[in-house]
mmCIF file of C-alpha atoms in Angstrom:
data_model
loop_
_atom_site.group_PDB
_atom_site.id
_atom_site.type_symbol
_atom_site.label_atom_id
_atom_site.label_comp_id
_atom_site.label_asym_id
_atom_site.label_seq_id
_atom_site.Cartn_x
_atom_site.Cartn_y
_atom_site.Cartn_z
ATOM 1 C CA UNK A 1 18.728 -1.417 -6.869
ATOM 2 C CA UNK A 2 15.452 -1.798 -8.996
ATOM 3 C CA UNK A 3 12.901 -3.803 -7.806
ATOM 4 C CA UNK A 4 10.058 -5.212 -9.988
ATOM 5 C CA UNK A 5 7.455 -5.965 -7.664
ATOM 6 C CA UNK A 6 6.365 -3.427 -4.389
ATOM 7 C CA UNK A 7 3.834 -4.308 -1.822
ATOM 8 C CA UNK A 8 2.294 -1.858 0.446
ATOM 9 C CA UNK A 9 -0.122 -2.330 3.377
ATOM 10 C CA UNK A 10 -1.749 0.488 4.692
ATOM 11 C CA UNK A 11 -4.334 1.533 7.231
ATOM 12 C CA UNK A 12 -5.220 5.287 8.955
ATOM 13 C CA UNK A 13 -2.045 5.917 10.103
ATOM 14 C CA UNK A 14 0.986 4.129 8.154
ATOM 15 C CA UNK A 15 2.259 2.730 5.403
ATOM 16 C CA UNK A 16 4.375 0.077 5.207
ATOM 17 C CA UNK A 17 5.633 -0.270 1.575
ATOM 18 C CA UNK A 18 7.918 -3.163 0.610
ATOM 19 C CA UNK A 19 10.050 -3.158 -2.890
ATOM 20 C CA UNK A 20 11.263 -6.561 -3.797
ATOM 21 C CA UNK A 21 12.800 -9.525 -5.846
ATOM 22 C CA UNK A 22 12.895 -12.795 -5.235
ATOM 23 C CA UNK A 23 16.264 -12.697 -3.163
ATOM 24 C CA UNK A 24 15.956 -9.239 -1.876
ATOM 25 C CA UNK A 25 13.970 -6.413 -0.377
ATOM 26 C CA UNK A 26 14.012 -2.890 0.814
ATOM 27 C CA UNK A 27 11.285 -1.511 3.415
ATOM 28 C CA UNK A 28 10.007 2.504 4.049
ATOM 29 C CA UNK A 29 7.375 3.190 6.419
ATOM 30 C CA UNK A 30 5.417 6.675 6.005
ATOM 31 C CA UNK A 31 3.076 7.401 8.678
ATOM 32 C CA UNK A 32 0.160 10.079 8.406
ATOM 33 C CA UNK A 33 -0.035 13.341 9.779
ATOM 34 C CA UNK A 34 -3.134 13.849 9.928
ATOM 35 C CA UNK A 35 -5.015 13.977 13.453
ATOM 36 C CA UNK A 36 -8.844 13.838 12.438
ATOM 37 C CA UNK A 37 -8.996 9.836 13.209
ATOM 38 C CA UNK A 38 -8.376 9.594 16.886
ATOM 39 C CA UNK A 39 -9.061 6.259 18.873
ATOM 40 C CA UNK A 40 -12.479 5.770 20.630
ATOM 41 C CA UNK A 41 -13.687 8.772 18.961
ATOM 42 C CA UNK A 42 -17.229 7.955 17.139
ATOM 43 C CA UNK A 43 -18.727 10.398 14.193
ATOM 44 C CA UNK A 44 -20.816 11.086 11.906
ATOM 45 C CA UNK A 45 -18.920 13.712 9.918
ATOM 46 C CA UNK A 46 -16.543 11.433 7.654
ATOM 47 C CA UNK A 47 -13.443 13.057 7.275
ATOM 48 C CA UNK A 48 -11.419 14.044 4.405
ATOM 49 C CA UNK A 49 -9.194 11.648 3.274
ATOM 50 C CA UNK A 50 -5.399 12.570 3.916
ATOM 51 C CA UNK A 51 -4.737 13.118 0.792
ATOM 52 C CA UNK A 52 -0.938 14.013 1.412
ATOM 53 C CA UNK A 53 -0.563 10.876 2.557
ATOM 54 C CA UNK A 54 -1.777 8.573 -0.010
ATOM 55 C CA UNK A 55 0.356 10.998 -2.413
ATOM 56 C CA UNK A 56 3.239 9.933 -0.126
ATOM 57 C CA UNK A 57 3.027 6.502 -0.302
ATOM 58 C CA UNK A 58 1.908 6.135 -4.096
ATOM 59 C CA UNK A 59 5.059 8.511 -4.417
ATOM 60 C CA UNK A 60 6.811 5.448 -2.985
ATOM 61 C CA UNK A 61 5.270 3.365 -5.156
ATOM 62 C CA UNK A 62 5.899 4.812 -9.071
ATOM 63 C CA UNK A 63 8.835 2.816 -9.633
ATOM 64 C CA UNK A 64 7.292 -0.530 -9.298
ATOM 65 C CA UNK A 65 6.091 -2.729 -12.430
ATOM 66 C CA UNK A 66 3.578 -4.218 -10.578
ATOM 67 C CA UNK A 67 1.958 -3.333 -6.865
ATOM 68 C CA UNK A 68 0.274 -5.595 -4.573
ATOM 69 C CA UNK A 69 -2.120 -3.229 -2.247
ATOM 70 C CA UNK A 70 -3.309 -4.750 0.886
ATOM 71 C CA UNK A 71 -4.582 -3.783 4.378
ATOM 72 C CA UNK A 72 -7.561 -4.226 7.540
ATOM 73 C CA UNK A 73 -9.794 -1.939 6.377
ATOM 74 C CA UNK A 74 -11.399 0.877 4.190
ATOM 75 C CA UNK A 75 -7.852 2.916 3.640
ATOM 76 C CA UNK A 76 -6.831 1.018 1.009
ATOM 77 C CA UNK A 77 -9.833 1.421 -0.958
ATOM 78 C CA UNK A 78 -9.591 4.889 -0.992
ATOM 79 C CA UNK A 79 -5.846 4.796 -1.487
ATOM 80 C CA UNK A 80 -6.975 3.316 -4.484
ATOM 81 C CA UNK A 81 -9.859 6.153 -5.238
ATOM 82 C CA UNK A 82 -7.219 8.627 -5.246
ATOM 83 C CA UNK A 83 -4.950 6.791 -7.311
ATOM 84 C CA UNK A 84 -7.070 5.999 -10.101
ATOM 85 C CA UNK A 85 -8.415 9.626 -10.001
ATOM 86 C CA UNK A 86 -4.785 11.489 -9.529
ATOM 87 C CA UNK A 87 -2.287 9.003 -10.414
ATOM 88 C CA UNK A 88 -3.535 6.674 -13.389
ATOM 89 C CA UNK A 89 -0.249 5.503 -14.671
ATOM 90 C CA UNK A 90 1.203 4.234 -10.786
ATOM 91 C CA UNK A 91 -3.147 2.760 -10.490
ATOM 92 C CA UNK A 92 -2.848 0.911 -13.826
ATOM 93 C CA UNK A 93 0.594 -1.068 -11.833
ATOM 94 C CA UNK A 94 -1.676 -2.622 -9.146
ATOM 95 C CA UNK A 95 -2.239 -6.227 -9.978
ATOM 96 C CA UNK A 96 -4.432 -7.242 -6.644
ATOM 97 C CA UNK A 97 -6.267 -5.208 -3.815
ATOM 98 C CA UNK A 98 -6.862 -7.560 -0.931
ATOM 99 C CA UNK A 99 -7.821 -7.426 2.749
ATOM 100 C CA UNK A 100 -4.889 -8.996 4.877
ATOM 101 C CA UNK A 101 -4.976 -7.922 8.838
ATOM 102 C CA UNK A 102 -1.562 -6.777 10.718
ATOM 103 C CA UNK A 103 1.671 -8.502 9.474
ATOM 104 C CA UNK A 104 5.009 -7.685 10.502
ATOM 105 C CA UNK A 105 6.961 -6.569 7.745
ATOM 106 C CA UNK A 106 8.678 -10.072 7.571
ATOM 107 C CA UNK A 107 5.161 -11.854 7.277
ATOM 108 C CA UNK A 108 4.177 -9.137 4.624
ATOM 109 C CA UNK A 109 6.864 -9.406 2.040
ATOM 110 C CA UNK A 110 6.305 -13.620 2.646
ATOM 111 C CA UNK A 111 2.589 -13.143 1.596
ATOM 112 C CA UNK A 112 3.398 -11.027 -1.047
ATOM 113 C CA UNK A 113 6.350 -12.923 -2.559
ATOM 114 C CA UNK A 114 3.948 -15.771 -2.613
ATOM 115 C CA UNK A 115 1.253 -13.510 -3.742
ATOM 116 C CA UNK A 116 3.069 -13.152 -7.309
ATOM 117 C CA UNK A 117 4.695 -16.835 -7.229
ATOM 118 C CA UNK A 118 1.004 -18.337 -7.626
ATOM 119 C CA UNK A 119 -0.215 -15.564 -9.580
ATOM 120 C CA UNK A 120 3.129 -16.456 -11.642
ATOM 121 C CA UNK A 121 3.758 -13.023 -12.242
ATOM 122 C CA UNK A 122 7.509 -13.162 -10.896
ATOM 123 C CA UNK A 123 10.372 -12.183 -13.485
#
């Protein structure tokens, strides 16, 4: 099926990315292998952004018209470093970046659904 509209939230160690239409939806989650960010671990080195990872999930991502990239933290700013830098055509597709917490793929694909309702950008 082809979707128009794809949402992805991301943080250090998943992806959940979320092509949709108004009436219907498919979900893939792609998780990081990387192990350099480990819990309670504090550092000064800053570590090299996975960058197998973001090319995983904008992989996911190409066939959208228009992307809606959200997430808690930092990860999807540099998701969106390494997209403008490596992948200008899928970067040029995102219509919003925007800082949303931990949603359950249900609550995500709600926000963004109403995301592109108000933004009337919904075909």
């Amino acid at each position: 099926m082809s979707f128009q509209h794809a949402v992805v939230w991301l943080d250090q160690t998943e992806a959940h990315v979320i092509h949709f239409t108004r009436d219907d939806a498919e979900t893939e989650v792609i998780k990081t292998t990387s192990q350099h960010k480990k819990a309670g671990v504090v550092s000064n080195n800053r570590a090299e952004e996975d960058t197998t990872y973001m090319d995983e999930v904008i992989a996911a991502l190409t066939e959208a018209k228009q992307i809606l990239v959200v997430g808690p933290g930092q990860e999807k700013l540099a998701l969106m470093r390494h997209m403008t830098k490596a992948h200008a055509d899928t970067a040029d597709k995102v219509v919003s970046v925007e800082t949303v917490d931990h949603p359950n793929d249900g609550e995500l694909l709600t926000y963004a659904r109403k995301y592109f309702v108000k933004s009337d950008l919904t075909h």
